[in-house]
Short mmCIF file of C-alpha atoms and ligand atoms in Angstrom, two decimals:
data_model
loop_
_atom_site.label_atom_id
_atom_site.label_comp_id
_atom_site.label_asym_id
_atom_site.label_seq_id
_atom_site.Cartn_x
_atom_site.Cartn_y
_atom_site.Cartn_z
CA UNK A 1 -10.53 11.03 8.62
CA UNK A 2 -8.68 12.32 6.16
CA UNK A 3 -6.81 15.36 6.72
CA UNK A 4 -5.48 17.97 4.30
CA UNK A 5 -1.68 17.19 4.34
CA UNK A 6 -0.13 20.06 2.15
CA UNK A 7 -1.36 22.47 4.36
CA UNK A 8 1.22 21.59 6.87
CA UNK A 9 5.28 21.68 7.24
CA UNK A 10 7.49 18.54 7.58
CA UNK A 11 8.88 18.24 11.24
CA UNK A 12 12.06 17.39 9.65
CA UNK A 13 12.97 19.33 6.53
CA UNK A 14 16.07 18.50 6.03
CA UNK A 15 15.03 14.67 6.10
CA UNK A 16 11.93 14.56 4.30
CA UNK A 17 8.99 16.02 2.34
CA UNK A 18 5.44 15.33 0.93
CA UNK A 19 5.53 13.23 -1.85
CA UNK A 20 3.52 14.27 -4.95
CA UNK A 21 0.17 11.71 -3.79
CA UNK A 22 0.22 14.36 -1.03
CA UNK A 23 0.38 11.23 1.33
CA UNK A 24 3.91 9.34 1.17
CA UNK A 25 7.18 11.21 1.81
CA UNK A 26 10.28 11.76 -0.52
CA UNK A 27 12.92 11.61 1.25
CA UNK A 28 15.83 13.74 0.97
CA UNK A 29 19.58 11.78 -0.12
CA UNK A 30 23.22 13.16 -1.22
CA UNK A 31 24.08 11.43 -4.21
CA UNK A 32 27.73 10.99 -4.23
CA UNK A 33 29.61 12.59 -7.74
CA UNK A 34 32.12 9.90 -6.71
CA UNK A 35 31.10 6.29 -6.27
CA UNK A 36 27.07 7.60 -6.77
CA UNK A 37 25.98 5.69 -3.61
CA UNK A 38 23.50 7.69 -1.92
CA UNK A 39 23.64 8.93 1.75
CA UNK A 40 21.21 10.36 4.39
CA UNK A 41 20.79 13.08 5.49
CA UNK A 42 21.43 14.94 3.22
CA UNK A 43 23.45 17.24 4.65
CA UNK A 44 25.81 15.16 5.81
CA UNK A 45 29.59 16.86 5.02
CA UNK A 46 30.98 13.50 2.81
CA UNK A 47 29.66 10.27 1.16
CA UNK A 48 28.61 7.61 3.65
CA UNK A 49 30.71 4.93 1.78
CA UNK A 50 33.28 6.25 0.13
CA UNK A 51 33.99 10.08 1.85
CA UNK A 52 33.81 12.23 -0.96
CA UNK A 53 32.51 15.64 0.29
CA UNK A 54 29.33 15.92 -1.05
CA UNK A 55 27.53 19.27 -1.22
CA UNK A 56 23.92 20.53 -1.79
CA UNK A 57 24.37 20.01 -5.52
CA UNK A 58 24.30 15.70 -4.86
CA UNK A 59 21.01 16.41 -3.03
CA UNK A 60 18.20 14.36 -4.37
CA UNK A 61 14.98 13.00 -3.80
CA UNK A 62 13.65 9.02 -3.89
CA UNK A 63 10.59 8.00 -2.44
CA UNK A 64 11.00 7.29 0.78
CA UNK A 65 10.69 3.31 2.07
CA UNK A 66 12.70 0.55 2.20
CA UNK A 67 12.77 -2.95 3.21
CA UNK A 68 12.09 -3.43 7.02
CA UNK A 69 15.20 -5.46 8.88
CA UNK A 70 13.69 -5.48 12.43
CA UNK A 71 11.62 -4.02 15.03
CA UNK A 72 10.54 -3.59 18.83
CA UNK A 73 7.12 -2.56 20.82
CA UNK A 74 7.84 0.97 22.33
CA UNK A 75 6.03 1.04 25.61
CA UNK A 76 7.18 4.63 26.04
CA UNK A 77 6.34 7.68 23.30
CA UNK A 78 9.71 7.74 21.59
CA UNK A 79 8.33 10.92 19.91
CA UNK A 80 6.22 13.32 22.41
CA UNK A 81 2.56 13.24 21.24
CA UNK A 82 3.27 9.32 19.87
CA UNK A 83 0.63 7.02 20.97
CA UNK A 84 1.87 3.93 23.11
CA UNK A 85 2.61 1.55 22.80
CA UNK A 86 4.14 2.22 19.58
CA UNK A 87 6.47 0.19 16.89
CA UNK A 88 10.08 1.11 16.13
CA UNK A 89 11.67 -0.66 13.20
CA UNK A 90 15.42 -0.21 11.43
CA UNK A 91 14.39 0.39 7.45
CA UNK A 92 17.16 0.17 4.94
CA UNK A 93 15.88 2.87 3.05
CA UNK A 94 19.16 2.93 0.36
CA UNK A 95 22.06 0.54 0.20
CA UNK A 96 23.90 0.12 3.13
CA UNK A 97 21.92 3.04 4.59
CA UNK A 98 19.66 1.81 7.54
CA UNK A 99 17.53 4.20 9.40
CA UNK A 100 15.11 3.46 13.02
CA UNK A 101 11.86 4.81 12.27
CA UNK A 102 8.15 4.61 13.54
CA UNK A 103 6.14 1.63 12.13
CA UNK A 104 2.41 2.99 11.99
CA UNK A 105 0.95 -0.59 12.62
CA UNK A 106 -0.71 -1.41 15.28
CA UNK A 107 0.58 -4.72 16.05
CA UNK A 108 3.81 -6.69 15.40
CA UNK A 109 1.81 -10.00 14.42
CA UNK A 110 1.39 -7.13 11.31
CA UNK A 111 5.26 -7.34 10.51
CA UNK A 112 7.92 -9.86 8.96
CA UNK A 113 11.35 -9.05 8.53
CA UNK A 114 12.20 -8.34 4.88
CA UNK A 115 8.84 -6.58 4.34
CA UNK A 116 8.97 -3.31 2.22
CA UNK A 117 8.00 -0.17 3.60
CA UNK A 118 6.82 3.18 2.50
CA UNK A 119 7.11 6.59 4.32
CA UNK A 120 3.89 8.23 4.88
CA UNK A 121 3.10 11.58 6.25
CA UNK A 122 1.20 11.33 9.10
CA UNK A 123 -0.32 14.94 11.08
CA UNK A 124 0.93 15.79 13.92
CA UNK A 125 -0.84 17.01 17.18
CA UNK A 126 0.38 20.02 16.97
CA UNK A 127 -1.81 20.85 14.05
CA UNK A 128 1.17 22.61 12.20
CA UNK A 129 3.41 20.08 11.18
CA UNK A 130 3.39 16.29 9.89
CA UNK A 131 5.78 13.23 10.88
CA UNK A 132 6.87 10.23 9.32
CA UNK A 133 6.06 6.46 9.90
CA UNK A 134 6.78 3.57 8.05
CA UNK A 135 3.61 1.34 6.78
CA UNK A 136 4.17 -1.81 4.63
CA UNK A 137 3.49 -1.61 0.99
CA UNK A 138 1.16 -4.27 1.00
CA UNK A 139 -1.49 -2.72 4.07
CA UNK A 140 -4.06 -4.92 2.91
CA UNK A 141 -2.27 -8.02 4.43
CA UNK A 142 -2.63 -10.79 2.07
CA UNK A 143 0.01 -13.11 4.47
CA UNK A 144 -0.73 -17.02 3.84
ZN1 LIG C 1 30.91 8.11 -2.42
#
């Protein structure tokens, strides 16, 4: 099924938005003028790592991913609407910025530690809006 994605709004603006494939997510950093680390969210009111104030002027976008540190079977919806049971895995989407987010594999056996991850957009039941979940890079598998 594939479903029309730019029809719809992120559930989190401030956080994320479609990517230009119309399928992965950007996701939305404050670049500090400072020391240039980046920090999430965005609109946080100073630099994660050094505390410069940062402003809507540092905002910018990367593709959003990262490299997936660990994760845990959800046996309850962590997001209403979420199938269970569902994944949950810490991403380090930037340096030194780690995020939990939902891993949109079916099965942990799927999953290593260290594995890179991309956002992807994924439609929400409401029918108006679309979340995010983490899917590794490599979906094909490929492990030896
Ligand atoms: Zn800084």
């Amino acid at each position: 099924m594939t479903q029309d994605l730019t029809t719809l709004q992120p559930l989190r603006p401030t956080l994320y938005r479609l990517a230009a494939d119309g399928r992965s997510l950007d996701f939305l950093f404050a670049q500090c003028p400072h020391c240039q680390a980046l920090s999430f969210p965005a609109n946080a009111p100073g630099c994660m790592h050094c505390g410069h104030p940062v402003d809507a002027s540092a905002q910018v976008t990367r593709p959003g991913g990262g490299t997936l540190l660990e994760y845990v079977t959800l046996h309850v919806a962590m997001v209403p609407g979420l199938p269970t049971p569902s994944i949950a895995g810490d991403i380090r989407i930037a340096e030194q910025v780690v995020e939990e987010g939902v891993i949109g594999v079916t099965d942990e056996s799927l999953l290593a530690p260290g594995m890179a991850m991309r956002a992807m957009a994924v439609p929400l039941a409401s029918g108006e809006h679309y979340g995010c979940q983490f899917v590794p890079v490599d979906a094909s598998g490929g492990r030896s």
